[in-house]
Backbone as CSV, one residue per row, in Angstrom:
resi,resn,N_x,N_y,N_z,CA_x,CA_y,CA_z,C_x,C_y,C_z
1,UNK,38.133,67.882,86.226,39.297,68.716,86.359,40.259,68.403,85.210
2,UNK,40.363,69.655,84.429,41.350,69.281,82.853,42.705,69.184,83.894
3,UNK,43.812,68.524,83.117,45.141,69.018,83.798,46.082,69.484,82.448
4,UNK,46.911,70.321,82.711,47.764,71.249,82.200,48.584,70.311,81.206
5,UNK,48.718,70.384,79.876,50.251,69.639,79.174,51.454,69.859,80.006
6,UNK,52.113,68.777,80.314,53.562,69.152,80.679,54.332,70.123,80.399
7,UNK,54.694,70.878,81.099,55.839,72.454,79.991,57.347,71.385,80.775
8,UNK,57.776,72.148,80.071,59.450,72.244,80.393,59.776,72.735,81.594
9,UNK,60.881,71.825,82.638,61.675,72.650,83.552,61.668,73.872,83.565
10,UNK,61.751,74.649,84.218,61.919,76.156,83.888,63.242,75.759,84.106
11,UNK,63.773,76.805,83.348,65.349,77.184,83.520,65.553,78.419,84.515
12,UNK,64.690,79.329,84.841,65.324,80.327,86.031,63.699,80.585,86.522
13,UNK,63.956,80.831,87.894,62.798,81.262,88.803,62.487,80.541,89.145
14,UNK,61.378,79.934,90.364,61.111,79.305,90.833,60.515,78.129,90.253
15,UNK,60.550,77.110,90.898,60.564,75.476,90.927,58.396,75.897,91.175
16,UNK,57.925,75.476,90.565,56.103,74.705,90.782,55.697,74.232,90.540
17,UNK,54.317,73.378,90.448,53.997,72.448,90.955,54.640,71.037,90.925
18,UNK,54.559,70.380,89.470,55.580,68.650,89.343,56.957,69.178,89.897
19,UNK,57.596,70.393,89.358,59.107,70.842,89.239,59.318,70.869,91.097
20,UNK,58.668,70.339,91.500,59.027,70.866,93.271,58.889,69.400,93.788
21,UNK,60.253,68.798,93.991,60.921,67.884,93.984,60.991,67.231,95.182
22,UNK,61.128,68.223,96.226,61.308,68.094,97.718,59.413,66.938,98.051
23,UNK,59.331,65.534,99.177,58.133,65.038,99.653,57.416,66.003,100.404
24,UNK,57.906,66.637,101.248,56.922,67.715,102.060,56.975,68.843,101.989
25,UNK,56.274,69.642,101.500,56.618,71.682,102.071,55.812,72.199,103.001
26,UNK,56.071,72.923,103.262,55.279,74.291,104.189,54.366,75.023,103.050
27,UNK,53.365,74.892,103.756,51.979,75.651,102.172,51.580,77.179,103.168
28,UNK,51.449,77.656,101.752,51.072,79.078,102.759,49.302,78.981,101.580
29,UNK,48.295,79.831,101.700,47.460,79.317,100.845,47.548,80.931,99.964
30,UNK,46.484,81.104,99.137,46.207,82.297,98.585,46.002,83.417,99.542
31,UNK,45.257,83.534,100.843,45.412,84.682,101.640,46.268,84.660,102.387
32,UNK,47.305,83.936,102.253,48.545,84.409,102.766,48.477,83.665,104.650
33,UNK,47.701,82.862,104.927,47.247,81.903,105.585,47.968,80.452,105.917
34,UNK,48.711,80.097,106.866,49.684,78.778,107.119,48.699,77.686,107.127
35,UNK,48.764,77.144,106.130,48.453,75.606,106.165,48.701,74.614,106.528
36,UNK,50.543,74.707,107.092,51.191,73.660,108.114,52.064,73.443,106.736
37,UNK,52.318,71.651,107.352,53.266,71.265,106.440,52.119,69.554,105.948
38,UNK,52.650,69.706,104.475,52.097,68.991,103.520,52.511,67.776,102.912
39,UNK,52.350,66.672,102.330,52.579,66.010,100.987,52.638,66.865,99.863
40,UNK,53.842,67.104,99.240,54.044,68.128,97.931,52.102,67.842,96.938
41,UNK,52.170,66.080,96.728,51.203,66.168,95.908,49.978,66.571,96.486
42,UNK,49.931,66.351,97.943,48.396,66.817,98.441,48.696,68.531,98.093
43,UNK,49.318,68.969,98.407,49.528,70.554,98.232,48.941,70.978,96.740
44,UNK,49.804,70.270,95.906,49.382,70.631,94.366,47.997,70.201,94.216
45,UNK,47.639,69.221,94.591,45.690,69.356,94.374,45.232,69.895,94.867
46,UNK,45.548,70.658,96.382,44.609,71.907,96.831,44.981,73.146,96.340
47,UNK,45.981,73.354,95.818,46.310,75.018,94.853,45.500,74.227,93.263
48,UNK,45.738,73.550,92.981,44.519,73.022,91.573,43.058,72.856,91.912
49,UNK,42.838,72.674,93.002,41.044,72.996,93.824,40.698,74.520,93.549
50,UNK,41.815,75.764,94.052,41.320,76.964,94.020,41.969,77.366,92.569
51,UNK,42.581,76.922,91.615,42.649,77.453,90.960,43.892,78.082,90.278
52,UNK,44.570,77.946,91.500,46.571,78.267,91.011,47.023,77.077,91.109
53,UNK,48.575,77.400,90.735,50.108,76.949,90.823,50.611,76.764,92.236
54,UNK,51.113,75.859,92.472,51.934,75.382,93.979,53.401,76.500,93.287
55,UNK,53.824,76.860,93.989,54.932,78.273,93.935,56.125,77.939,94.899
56,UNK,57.462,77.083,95.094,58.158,77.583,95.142,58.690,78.614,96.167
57,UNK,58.716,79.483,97.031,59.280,80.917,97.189,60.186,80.871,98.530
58,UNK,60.434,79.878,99.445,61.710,79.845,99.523,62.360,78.476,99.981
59,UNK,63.128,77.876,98.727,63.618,76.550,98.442,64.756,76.389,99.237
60,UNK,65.492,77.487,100.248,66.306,76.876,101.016,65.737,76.561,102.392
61,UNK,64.310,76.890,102.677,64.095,76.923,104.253,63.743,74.940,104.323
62,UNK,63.760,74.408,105.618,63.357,73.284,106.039,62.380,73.164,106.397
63,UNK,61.436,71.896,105.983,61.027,72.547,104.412,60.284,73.236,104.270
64,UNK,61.258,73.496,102.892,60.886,74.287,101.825,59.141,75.251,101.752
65,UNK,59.081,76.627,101.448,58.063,76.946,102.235,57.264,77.525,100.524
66,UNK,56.174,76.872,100.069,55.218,76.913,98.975,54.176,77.930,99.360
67,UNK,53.403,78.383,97.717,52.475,79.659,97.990,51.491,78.731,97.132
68,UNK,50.233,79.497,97.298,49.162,78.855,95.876,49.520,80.700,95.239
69,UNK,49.953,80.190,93.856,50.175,81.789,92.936,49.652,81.273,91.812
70,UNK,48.998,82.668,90.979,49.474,82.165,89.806,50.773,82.397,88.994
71,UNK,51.483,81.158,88.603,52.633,81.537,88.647,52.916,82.349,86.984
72,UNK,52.003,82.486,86.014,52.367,83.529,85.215,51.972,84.785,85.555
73,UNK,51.289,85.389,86.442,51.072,86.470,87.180,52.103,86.498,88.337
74,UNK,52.862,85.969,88.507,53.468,85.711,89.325,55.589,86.188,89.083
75,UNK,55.525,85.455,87.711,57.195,85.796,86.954,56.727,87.138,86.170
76,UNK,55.413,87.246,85.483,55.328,88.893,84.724,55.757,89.984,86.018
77,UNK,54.878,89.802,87.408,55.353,90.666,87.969,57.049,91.109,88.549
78,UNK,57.676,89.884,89.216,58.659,89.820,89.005,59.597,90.371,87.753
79,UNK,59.713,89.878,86.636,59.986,90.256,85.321,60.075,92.101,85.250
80,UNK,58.668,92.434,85.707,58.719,93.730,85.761,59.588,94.306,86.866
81,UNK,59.963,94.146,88.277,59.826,94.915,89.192,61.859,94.647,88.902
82,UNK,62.181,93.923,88.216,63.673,93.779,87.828,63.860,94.345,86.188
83,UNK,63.107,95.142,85.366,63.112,95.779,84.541,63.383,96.973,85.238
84,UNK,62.236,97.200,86.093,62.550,98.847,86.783,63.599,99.035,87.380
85,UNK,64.184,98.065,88.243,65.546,98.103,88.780,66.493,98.398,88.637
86,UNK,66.333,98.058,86.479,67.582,98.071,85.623,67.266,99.477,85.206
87,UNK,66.254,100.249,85.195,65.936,101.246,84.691,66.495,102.379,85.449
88,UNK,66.227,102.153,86.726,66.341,103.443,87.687,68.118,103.361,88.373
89,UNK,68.705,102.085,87.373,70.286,102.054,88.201,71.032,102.966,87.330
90,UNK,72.082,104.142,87.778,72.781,104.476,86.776,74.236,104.232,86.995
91,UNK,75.339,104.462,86.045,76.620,103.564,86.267,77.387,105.175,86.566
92,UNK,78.354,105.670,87.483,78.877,106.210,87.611,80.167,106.594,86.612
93,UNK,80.169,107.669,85.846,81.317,108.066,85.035,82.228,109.248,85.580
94,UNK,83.467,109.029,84.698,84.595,109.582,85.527,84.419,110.895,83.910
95,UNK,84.403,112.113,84.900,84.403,113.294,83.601,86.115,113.888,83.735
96,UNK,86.320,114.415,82.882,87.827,115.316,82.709,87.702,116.513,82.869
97,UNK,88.629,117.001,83.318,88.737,118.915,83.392,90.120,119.067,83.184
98,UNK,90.458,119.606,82.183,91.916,119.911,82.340,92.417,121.544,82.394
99,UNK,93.135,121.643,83.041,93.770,123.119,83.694,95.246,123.010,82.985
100,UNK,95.504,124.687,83.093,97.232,124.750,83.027,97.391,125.852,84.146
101,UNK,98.867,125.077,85.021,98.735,125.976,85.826,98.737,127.585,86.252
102,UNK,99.144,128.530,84.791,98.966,129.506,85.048,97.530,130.274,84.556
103,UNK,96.096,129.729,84.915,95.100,129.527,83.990,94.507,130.791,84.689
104,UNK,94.001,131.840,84.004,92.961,132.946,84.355,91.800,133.053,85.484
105,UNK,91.433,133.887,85.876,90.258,134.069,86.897,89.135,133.125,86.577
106,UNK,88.980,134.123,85.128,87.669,133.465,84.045,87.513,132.264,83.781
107,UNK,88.668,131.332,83.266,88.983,130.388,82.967,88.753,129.420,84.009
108,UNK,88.751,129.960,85.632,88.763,129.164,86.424,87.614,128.373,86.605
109,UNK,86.356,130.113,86.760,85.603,130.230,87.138,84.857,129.005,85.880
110,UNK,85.043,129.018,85.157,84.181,128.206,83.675,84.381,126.544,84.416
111,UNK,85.490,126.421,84.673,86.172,124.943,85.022,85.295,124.330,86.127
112,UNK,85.603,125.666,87.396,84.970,125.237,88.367,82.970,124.663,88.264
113,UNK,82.680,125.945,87.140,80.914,125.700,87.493,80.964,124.499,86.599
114,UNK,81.842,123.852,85.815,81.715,122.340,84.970,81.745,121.320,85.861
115,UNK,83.226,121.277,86.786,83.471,120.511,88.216,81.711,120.475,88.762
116,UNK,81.632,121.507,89.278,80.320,121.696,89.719,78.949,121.118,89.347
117,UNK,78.812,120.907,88.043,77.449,120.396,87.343,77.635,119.201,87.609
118,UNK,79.233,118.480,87.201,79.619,117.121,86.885,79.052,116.228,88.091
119,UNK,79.649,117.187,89.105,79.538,116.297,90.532,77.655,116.551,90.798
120,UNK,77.137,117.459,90.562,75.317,117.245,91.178,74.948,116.297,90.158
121,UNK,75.587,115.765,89.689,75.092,114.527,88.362,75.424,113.353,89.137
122,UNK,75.900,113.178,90.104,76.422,112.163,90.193,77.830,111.494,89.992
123,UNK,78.424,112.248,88.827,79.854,111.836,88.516,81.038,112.209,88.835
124,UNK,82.194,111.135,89.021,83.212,111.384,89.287,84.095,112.718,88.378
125,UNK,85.141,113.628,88.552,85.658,114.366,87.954,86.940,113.948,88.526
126,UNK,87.767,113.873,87.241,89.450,114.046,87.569,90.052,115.304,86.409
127,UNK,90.136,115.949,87.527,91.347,117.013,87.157,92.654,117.015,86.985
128,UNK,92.785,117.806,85.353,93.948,117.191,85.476,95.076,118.526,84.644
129,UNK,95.824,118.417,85.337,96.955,119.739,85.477,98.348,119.793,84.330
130,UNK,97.994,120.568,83.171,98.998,119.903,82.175,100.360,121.193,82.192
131,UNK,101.393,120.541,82.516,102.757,121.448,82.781,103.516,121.469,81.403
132,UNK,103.479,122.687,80.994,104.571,122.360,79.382,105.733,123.554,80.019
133,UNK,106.762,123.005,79.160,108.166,123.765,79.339,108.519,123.990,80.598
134,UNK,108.939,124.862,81.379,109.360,125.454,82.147,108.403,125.344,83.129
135,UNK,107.281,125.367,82.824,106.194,125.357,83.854,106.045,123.545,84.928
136,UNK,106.873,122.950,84.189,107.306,121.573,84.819,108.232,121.618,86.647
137,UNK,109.114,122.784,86.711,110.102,123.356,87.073,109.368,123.871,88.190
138,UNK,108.152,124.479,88.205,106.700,125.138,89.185,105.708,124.420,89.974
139,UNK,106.143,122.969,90.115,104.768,122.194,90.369,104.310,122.816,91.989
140,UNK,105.087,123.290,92.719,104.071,124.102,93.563,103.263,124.365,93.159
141,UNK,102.830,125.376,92.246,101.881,126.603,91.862,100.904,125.423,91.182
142,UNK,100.966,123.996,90.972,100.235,123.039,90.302,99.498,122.833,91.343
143,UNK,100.154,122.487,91.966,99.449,121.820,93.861,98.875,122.834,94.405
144,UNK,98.992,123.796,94.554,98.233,125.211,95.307,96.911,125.243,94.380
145,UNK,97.204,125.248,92.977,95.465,125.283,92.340,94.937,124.119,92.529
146,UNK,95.417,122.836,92.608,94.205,121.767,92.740,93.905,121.950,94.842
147,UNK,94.972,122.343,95.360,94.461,122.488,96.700,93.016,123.245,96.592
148,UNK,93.368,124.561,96.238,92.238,125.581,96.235,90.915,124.847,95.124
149,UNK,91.072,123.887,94.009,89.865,123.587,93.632,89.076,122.712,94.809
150,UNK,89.796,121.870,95.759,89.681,121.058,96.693,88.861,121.563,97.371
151,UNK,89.450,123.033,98.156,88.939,123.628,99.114,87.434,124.168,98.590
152,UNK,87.398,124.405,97.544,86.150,125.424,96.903,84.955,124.515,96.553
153,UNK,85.561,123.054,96.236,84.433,122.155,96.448,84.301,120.745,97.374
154,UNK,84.414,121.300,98.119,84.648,120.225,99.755,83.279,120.499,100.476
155,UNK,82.310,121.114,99.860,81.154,120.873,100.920,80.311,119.697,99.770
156,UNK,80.283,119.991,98.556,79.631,118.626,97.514,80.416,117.580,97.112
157,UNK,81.443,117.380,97.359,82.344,116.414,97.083,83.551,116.123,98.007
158,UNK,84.333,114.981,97.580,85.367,114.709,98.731,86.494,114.409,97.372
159,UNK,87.592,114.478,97.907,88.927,114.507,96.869,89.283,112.782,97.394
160,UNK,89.160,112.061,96.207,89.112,110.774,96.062,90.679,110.015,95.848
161,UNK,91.148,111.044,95.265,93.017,110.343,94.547,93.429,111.953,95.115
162,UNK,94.592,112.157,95.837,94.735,113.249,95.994,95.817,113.786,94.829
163,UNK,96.141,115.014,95.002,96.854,115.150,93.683,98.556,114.335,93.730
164,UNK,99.084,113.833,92.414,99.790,113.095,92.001,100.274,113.302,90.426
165,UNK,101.798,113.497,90.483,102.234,113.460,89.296,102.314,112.632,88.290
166,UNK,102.262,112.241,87.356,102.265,111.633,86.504,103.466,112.042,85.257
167,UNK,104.177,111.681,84.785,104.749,112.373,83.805,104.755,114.275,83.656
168,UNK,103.911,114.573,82.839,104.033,115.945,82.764,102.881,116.654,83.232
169,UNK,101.573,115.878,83.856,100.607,116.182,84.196,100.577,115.963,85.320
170,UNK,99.185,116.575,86.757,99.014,116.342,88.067,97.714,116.118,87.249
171,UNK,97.594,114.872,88.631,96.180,114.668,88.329,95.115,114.459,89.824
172,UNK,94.185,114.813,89.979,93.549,114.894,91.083,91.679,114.082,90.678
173,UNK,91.220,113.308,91.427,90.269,112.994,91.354,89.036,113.123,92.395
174,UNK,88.193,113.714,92.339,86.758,114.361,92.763,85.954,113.230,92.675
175,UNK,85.175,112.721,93.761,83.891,111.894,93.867,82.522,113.008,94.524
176,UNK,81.567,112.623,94.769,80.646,113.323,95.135,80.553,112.952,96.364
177,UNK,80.354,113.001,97.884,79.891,113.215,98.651,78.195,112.174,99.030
């Protein structure tokens, strides 16, 4: 029986065979089969009989409960199944729409089907209501259009910040549902 050069501690992932520190574990074997509880080193010569790594897999239980793996078939898979994880997560963004409150049918209609795309994406939308001159003097008629954008998209989304002045702008924020 050759034995392995020493590697290095691992620095992340599980603790195997010398690196498993604890006198006794719980051995589970290759078919997934309870072996009881062990001498760490008797353990590591029967996963070196069939052919693997003593594994580690969960270092807080009493005690500690070991696999026979191989443990580079073992972190590649891992490795992978937290690549995909990172792959399939996406980060939620906040999109803009800005209105004035005396803004056209047409104009609406353009705003709204943008609101609309933004949110089946996933993303947040804040609307936001820009008052110049005189039109500062009107903020009713500000609040009645973000009400009515509210109302028109309240079955795909929920109104997250309700509307709120800010200086010369209202601003209203849209999450998705």
């Amino acid at each position: 029986m050759m034995r392995r050069p020493m590697a290095p501690m691992p620095k992340s992932g599980p603790r195997y065979n010398e690196f498993i520190t604890v006198p006794k574990v719980r051995v589970i074997d290759e078919n997934g089969e309870n072996l009881g509880i062990l001498y760490t080193r008797e353990a590591i010569e029967q996963a070196a009989d069939v052919g693997l790594d003593l594994v580690e897999v969960s270092p807080t239980a009493d005690p500690p409960v070991c696999k026979f793996l191989d443990i580079g078939k073992y972190k590649y898979e891992a490795q992978k199944k937290a690549n995909l994880a990172r792959k399939t997560q996406r980060t939620q963004e906040i999109k803009e729409i800005k209105m004035r409150p005396n803004i056209d049918d047409h104009d609406y209609d353009v705003k709204m089907r943008s609101i609309n795309k933004f949110i089946g994406e996933g993303d947040k939308v804040k609307v936001t209501l820009r008052f110049r001159g005189r039109e500062l003097s009107h903020q009713q008629l500000g609040m009645q259009l973000l009400q009515r954008v509210a109302e028109e998209i309240a079955e795909i989304a929920k109104v997250e910040a309700y509307p709120r002045m800010e200086g010369r702008q209202m601003l209203m924020v849209l999450a998705p549902k």
